Short mmCIF file of N, CA and C in Angstrom, two decimals:
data_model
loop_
_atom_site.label_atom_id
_atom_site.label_comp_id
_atom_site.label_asym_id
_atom_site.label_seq_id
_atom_site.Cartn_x
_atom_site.Cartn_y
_atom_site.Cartn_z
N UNK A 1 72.36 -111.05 -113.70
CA UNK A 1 73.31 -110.38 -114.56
C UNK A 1 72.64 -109.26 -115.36
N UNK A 2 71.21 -109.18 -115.54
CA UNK A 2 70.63 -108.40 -116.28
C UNK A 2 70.88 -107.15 -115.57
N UNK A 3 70.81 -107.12 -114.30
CA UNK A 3 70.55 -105.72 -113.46
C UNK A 3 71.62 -105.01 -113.13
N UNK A 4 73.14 -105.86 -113.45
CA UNK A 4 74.23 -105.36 -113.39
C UNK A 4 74.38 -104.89 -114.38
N UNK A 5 75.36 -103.31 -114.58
CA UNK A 5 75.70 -102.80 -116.16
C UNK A 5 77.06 -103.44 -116.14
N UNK A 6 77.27 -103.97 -116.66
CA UNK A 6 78.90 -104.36 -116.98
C UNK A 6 79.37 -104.37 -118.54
N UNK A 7 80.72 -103.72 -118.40
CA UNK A 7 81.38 -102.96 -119.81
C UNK A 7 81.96 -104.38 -120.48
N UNK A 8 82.63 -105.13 -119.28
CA UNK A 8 83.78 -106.75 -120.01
C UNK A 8 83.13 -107.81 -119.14
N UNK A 9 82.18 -108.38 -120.25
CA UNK A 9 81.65 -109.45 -120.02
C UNK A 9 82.79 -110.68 -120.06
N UNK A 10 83.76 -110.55 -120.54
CA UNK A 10 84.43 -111.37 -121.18
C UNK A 10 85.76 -111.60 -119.72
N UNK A 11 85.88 -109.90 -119.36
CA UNK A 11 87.10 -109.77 -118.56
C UNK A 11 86.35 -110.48 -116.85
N UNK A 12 84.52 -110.18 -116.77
CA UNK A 12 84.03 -110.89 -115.58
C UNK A 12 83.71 -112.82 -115.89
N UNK A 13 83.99 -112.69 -116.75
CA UNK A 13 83.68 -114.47 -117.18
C UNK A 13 84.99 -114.91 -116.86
N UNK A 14 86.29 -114.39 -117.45
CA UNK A 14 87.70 -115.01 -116.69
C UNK A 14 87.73 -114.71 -114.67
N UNK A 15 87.20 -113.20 -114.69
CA UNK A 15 87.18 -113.73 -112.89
C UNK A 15 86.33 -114.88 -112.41
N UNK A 16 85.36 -114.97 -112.52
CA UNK A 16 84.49 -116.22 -112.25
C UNK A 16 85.11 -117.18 -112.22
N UNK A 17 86.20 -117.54 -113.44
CA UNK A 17 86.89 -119.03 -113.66
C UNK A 17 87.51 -118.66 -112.53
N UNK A 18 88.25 -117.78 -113.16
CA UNK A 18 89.78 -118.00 -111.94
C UNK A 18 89.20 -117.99 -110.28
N UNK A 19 88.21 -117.21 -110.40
CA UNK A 19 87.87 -117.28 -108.35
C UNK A 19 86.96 -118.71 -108.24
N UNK A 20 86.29 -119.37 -109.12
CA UNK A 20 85.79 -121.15 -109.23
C UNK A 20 86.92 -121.72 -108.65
N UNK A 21 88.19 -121.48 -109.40
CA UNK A 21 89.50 -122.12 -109.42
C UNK A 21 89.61 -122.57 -108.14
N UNK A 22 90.19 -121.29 -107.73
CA UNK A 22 90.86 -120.54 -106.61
C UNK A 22 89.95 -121.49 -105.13
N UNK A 23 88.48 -120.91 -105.21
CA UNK A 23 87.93 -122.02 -103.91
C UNK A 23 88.42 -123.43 -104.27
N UNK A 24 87.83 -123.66 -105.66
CA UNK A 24 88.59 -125.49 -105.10
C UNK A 24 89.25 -125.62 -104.91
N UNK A 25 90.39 -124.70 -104.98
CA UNK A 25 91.56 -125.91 -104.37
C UNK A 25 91.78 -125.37 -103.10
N UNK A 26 91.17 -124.21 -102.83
CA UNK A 26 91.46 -123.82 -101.01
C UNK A 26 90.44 -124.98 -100.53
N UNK A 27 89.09 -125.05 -100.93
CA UNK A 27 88.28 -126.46 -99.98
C UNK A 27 88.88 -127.96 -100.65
N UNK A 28 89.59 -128.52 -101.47
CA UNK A 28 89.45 -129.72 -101.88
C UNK A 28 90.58 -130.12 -101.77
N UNK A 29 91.96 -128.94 -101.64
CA UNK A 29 93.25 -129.48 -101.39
C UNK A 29 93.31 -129.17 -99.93
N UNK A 30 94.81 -130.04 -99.51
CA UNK A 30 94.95 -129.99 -98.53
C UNK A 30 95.46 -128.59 -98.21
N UNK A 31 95.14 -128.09 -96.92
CA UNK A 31 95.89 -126.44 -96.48
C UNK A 31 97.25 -126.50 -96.60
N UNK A 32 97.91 -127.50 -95.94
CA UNK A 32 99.11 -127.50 -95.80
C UNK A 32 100.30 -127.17 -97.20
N UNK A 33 99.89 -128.32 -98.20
CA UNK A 33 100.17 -127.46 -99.22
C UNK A 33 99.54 -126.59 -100.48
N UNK A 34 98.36 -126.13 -99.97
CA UNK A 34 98.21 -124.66 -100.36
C UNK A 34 98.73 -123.55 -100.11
N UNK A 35 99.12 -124.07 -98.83
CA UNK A 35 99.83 -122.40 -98.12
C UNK A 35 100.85 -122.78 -97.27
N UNK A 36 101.78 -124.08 -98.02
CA UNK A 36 102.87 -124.20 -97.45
C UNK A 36 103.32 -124.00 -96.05
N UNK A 37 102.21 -124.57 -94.96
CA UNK A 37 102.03 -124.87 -94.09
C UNK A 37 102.88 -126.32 -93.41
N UNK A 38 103.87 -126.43 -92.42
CA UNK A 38 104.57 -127.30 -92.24
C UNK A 38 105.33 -126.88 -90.70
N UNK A 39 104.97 -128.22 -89.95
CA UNK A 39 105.09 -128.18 -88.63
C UNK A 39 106.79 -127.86 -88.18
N UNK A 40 106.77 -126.98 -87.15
CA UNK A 40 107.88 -126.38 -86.56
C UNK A 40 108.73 -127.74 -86.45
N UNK A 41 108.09 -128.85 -85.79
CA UNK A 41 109.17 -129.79 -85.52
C UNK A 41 110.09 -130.21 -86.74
N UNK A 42 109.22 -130.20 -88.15
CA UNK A 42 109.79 -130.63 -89.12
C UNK A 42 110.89 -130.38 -89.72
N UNK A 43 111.70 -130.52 -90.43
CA UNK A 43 112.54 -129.75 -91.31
C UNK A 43 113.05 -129.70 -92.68
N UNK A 44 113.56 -129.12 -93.78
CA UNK A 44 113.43 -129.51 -95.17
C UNK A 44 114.11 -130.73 -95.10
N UNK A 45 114.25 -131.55 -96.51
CA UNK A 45 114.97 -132.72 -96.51
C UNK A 45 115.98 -132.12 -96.78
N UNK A 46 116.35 -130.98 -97.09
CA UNK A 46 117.59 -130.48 -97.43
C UNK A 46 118.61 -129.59 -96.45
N UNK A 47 118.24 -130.22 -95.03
CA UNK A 47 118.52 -129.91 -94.18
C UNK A 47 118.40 -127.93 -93.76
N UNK A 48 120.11 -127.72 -93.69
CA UNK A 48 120.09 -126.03 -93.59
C UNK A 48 120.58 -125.07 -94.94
N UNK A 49 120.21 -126.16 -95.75
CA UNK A 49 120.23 -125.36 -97.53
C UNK A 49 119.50 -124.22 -97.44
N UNK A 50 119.49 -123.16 -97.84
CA UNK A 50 118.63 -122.09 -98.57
C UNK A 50 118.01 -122.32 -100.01
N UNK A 51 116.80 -121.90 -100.08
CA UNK A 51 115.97 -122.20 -101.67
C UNK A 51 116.83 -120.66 -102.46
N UNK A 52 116.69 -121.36 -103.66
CA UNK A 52 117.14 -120.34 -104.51
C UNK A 52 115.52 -119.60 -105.19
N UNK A 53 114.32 -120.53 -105.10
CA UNK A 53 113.21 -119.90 -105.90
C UNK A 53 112.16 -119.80 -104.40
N UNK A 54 111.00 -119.37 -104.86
CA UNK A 54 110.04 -119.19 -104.05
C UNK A 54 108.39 -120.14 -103.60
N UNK A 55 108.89 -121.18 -104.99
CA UNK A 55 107.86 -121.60 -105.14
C UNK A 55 107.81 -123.16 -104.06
N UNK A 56 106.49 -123.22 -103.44
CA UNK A 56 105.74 -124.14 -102.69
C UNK A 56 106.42 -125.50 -102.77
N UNK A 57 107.01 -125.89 -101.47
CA UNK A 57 107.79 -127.15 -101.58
C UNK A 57 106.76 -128.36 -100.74
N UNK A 58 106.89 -129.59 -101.61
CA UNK A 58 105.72 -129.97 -101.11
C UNK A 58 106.72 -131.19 -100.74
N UNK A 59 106.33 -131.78 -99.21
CA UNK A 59 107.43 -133.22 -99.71
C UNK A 59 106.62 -134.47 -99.66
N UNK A 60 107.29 -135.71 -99.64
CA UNK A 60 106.90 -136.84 -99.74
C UNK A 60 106.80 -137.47 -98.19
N UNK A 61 107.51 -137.51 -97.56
CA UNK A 61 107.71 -137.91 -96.15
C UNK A 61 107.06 -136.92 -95.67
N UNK A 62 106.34 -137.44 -94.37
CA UNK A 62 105.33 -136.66 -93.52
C UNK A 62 105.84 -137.11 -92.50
N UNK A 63 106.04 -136.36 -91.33
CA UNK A 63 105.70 -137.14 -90.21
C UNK A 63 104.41 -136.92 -89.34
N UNK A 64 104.15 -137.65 -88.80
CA UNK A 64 103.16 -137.56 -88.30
C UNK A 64 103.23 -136.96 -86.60
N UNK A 65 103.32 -135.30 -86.85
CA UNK A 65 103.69 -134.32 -85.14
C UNK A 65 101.79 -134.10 -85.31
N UNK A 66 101.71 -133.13 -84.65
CA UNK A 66 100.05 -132.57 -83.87
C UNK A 66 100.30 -131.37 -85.18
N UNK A 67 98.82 -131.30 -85.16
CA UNK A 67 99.00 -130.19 -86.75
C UNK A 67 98.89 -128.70 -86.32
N UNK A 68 99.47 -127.57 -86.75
CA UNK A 68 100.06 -126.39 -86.59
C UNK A 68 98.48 -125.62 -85.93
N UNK A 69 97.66 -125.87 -86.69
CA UNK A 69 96.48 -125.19 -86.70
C UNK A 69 95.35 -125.71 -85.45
N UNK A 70 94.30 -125.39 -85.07
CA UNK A 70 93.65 -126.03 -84.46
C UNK A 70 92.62 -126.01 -85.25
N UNK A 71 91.66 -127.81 -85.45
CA UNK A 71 91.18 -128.25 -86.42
C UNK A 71 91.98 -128.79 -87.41
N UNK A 72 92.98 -128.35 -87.42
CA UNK A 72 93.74 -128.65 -89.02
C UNK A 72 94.00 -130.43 -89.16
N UNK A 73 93.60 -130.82 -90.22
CA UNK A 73 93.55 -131.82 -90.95
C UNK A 73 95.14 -132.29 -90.99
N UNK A 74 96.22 -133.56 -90.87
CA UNK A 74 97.39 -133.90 -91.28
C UNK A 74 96.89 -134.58 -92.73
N UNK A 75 96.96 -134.22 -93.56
CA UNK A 75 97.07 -134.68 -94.84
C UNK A 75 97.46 -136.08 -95.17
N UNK A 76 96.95 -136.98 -95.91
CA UNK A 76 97.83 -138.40 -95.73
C UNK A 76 97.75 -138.51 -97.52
N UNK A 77 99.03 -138.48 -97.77
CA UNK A 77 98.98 -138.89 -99.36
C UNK A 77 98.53 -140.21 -100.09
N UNK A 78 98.24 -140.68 -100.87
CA UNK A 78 97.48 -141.82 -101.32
C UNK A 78 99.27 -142.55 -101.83
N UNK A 79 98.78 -143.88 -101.47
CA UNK A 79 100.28 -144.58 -102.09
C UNK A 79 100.49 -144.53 -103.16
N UNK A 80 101.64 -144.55 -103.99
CA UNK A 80 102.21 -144.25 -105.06
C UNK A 80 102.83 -145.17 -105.66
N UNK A 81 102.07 -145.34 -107.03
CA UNK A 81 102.15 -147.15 -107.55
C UNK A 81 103.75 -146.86 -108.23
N UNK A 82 104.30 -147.98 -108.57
CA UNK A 82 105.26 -147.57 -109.27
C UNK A 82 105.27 -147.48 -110.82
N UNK A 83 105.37 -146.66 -111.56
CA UNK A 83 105.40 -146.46 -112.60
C UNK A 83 106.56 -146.95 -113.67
N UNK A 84 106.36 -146.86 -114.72
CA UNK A 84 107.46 -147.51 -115.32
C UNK A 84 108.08 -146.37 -116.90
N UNK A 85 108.73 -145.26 -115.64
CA UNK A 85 108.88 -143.66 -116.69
C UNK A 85 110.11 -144.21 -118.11
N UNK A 86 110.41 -145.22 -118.30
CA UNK A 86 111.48 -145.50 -119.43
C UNK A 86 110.81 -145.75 -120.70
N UNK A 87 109.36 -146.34 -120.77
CA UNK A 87 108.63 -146.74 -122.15
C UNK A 87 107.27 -146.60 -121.39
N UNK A 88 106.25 -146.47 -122.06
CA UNK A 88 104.85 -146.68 -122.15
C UNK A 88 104.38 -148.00 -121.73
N UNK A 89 103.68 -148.11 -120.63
CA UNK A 89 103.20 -149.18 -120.43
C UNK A 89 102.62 -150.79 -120.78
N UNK A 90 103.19 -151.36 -120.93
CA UNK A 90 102.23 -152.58 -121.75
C UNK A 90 100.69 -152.92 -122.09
N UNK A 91 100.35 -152.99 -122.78
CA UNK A 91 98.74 -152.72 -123.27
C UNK A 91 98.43 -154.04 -123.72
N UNK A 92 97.42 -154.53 -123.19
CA UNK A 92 97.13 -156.38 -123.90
C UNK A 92 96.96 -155.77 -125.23
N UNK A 93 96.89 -156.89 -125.93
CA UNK A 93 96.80 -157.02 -127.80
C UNK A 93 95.35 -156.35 -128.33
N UNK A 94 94.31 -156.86 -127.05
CA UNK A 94 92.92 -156.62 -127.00
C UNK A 94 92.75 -154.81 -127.74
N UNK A 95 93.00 -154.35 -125.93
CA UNK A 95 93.06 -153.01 -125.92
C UNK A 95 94.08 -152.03 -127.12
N UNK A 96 95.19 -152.70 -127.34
CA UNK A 96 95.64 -152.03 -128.03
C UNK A 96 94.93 -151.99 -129.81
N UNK A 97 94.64 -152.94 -130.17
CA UNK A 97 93.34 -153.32 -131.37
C UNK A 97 92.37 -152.24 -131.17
N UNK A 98 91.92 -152.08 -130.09
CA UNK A 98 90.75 -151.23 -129.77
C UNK A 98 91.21 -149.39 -130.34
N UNK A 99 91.95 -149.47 -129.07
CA UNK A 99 92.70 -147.84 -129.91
C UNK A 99 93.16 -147.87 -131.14
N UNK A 100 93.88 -148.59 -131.53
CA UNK A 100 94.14 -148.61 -133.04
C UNK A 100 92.94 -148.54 -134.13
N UNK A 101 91.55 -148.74 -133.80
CA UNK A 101 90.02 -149.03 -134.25
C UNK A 101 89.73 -148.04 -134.44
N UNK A 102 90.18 -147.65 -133.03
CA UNK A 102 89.25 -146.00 -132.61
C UNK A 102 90.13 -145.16 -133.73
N UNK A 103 91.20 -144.93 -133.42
CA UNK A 103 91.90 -144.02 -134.41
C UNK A 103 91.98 -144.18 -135.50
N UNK A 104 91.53 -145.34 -136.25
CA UNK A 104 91.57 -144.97 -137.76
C UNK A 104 89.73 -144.91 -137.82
N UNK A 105 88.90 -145.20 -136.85
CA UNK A 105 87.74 -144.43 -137.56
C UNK A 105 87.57 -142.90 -137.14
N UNK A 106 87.82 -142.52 -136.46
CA UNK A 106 88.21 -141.25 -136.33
C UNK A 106 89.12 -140.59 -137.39
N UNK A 107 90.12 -141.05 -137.82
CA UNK A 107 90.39 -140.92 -139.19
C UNK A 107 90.18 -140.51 -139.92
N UNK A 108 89.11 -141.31 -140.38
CA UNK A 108 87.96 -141.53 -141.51
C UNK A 108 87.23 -140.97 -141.53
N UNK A 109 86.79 -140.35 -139.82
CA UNK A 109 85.97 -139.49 -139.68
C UNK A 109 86.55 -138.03 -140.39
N UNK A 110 87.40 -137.72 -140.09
CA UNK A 110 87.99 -136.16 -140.24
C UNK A 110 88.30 -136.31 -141.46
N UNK A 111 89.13 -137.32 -142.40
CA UNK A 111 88.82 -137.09 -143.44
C UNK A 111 87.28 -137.13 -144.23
N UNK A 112 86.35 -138.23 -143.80
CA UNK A 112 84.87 -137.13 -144.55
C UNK A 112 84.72 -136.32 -144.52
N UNK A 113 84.82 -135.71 -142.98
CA UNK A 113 84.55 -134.10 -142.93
C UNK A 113 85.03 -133.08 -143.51
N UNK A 114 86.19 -133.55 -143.61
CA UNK A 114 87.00 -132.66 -144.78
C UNK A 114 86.63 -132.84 -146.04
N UNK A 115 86.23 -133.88 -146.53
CA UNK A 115 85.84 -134.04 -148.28
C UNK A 115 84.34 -133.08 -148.16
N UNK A 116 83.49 -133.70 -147.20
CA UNK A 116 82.07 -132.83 -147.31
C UNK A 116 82.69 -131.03 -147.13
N UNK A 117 83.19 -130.71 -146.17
CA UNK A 117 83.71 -129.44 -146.17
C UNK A 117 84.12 -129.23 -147.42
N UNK A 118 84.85 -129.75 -148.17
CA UNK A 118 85.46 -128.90 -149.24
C UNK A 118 84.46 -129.26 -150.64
N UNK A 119 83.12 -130.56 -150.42
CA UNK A 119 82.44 -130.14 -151.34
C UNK A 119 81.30 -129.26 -151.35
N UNK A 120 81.01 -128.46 -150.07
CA UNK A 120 80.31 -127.91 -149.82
C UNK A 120 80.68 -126.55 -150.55
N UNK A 121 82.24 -126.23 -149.84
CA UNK A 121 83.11 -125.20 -150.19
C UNK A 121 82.70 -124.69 -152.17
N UNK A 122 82.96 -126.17 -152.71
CA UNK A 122 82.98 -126.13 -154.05
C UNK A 122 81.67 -125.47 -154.64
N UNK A 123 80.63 -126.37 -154.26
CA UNK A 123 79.45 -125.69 -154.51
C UNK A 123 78.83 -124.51 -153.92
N UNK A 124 78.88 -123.87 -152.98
CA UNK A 124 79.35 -122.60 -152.71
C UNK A 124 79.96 -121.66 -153.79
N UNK A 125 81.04 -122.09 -154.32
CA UNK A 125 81.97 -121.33 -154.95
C UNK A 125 80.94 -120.95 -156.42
N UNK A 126 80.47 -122.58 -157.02
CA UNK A 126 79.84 -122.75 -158.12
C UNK A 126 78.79 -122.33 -157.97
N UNK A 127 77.77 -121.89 -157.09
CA UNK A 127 76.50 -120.83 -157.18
C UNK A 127 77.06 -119.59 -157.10
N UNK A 128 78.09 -118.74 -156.43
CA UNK A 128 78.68 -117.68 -156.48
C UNK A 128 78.25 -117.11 -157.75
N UNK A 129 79.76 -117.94 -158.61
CA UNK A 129 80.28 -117.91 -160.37
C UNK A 129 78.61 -117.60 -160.85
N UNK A 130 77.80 -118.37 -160.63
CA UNK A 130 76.52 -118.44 -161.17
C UNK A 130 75.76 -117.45 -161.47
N UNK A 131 75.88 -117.12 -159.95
CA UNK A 131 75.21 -115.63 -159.19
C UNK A 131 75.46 -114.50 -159.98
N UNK A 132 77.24 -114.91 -160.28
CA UNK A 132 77.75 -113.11 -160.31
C UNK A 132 77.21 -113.52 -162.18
N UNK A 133 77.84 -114.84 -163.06
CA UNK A 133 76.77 -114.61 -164.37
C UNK A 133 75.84 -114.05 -164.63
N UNK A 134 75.02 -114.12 -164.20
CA UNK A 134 73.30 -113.77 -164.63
C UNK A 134 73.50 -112.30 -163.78
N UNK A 135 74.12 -111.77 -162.95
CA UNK A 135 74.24 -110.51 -162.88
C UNK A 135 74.74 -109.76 -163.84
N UNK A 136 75.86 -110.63 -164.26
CA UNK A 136 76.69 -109.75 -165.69
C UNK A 136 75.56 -109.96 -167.10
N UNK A 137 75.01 -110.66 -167.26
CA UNK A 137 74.05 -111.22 -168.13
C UNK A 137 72.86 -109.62 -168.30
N UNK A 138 72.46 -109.67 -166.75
CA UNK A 138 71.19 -108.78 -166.85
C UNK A 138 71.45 -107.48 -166.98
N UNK A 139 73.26 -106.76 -166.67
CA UNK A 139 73.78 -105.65 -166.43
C UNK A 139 73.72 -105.52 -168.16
N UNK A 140 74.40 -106.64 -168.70
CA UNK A 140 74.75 -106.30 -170.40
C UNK A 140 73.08 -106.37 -171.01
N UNK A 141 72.11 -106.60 -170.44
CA UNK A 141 70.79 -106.93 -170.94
C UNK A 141 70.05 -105.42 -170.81
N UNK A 142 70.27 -104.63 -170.03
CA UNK A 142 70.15 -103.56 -169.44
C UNK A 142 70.65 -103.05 -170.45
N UNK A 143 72.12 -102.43 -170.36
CA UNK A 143 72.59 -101.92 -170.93
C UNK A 143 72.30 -101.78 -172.72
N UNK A 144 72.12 -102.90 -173.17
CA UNK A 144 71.50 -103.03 -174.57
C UNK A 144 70.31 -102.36 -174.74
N UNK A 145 69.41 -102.52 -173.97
CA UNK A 145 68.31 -102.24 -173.57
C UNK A 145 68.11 -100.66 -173.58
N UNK A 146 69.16 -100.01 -172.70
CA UNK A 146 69.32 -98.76 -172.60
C UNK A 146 69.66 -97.83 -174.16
N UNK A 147 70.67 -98.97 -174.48
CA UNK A 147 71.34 -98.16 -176.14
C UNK A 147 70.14 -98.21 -176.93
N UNK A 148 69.42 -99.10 -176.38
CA UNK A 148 68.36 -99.40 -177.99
C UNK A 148 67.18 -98.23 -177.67
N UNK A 149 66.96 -97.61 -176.49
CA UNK A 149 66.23 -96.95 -176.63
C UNK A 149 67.11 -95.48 -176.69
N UNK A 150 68.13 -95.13 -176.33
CA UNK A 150 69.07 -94.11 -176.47
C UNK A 150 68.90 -93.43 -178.31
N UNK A 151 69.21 -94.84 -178.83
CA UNK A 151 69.28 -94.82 -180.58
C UNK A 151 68.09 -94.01 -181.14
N UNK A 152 66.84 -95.06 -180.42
CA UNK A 152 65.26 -94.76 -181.06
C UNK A 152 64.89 -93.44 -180.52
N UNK A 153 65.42 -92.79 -179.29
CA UNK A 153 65.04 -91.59 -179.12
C UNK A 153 65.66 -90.13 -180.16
N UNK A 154 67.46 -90.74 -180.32
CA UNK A 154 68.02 -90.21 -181.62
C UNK A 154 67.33 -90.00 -182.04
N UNK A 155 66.71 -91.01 -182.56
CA UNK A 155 66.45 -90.79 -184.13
C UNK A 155 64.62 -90.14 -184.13
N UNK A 156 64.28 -90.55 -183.02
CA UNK A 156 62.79 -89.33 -183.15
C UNK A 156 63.14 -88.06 -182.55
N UNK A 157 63.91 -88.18 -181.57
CA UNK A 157 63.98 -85.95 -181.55
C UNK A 157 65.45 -85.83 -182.17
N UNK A 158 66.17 -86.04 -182.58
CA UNK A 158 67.89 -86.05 -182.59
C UNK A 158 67.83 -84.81 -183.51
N UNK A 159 67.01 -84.55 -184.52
CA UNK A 159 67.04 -83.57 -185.43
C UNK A 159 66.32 -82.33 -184.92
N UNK A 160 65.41 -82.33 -184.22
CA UNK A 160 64.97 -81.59 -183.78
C UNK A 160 65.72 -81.01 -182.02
N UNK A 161 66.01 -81.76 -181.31
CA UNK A 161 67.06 -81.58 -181.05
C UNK A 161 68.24 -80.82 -181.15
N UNK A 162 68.92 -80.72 -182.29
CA UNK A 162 70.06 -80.31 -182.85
C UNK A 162 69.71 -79.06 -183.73
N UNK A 163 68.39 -78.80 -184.30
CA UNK A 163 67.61 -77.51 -184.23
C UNK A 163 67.77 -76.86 -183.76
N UNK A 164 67.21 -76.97 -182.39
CA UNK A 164 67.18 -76.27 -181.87
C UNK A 164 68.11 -75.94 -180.72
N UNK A 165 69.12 -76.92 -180.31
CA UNK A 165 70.38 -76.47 -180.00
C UNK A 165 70.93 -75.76 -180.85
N UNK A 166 71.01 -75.51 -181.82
CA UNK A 166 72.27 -74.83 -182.83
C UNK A 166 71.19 -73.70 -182.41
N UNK A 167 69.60 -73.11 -182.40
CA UNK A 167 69.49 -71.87 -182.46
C UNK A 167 69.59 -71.26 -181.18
N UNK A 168 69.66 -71.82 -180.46
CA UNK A 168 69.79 -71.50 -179.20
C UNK A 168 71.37 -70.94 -178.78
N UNK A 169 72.44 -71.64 -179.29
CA UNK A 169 73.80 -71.16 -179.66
C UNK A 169 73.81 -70.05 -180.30
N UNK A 170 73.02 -70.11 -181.55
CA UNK A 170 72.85 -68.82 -182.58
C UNK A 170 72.07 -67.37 -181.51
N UNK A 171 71.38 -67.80 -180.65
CA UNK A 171 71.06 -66.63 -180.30
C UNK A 171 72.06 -66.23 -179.05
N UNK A 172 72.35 -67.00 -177.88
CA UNK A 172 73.57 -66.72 -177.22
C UNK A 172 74.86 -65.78 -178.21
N UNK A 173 74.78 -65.92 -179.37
CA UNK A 173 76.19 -65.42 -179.58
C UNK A 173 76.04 -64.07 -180.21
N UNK A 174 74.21 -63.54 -180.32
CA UNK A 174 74.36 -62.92 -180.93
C UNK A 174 74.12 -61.55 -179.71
N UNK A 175 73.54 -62.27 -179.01
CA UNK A 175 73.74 -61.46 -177.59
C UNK A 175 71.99 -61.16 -177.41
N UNK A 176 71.62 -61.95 -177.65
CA UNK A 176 70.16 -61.77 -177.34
C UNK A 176 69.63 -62.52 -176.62
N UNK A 177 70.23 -63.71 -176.17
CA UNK A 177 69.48 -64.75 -175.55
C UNK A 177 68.42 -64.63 -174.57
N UNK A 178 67.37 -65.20 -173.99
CA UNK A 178 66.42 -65.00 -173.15
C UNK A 178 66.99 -65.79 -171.51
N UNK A 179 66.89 -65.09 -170.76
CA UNK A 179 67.04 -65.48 -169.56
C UNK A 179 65.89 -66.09 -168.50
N UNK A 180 66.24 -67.22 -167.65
CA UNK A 180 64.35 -67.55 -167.41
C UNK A 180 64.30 -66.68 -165.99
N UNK A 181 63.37 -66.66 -165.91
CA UNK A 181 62.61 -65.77 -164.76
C UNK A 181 62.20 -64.68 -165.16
N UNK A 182 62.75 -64.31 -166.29
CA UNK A 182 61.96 -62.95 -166.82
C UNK A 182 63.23 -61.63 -166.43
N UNK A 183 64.41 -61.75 -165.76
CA UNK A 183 65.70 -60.90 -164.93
C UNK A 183 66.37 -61.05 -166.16
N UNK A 184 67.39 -59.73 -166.12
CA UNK A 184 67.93 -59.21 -166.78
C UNK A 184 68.82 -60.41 -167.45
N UNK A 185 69.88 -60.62 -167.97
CA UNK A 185 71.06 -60.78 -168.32
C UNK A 185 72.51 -61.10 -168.03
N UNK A 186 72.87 -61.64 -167.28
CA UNK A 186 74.23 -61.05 -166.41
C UNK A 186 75.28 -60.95 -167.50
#
């Protein structure tokens, strides 16, 4: 796969399934109904009805003619227990104890997982809160920090400072000011 460039890894991982698919059941099912294969002698059970859909009719009765193909396999279906489609089967007391076991520790299971999940969640949440504290803590620690030296610088140039801004105004207005580079004025 390395030496191939491929853009949809994702779109060649579904062909793979689907063509996996696709051979097993062409080698593991029978041909006949894979490809709706069914001997000339035979005929539907529904005599000279027409199908209204398209899809693969498979039946129950076989007879047993020479098969269409040469090589071809006659398929023999496995017998068919009878089932009992009106209620769910009867389950000894045993077995049914057993599943009933299984499902409430399983239960029990998903609810721990859920309590640990959501105390994990919690504490998570509670180092967050923590986190973002001592960020706000060190921002306002800063900031104090900043004013206090903002103040102390005031107050050692603030006058001097304001000196010499005001003469610097005073000379702008009087039309003298100095320009740097040593160039005229504009």
């Amino acid at each position: 796969m390395h030496r191939v460039d491929v853009e949809d890894f994702k779109g060649l991982e579904v062909v793979l399934l689907l063509s996996a698919a696709v051979i097993k059941d062409i080698f593991f099912n029978a041909s006949r109904e894979m490809f709706n294969i069914s001997s000339p002698n035979t005929t539907p059970s529904g005599s000279n009805r027409k199908r209204n859909n398209s899809g693969p009719v498979i039946r129950e009765s076989r007879s047993n003619s020479s098969p269409t193909m040469s090589g071809g396999m006659t398929p023999s279906l496995p017998a068919r227990t009878q089932t009992n489609p009106n209620g769910p089967s009867p389950v000894n007391p045993r077995t049914q104890w057993e599943i009933d076991a299984e499902t409430a520790r399983l239960k029990a299971l998903v609810e721990a997982e859920e309590r640990e999940r959501q105390r994990a969640e919690a504490l998570e949440e509670q180092r967050i809160k923590q986190m973002l504290e001592n960020e706000e803590k060190e921002r306002r620690r800063r900031e104090a920090e900043i004013a206090k030296e903002t103040e102390r610088l005031r107050k050692q140039y603030g006058r001097a400072a304001l000196e010499t801004g005001a003469r610097a105004e005073a000379a702008e207005h009087a039309g003298c000011g100095a320009t740097w580079g040593g160039g005229r004025g504009v």
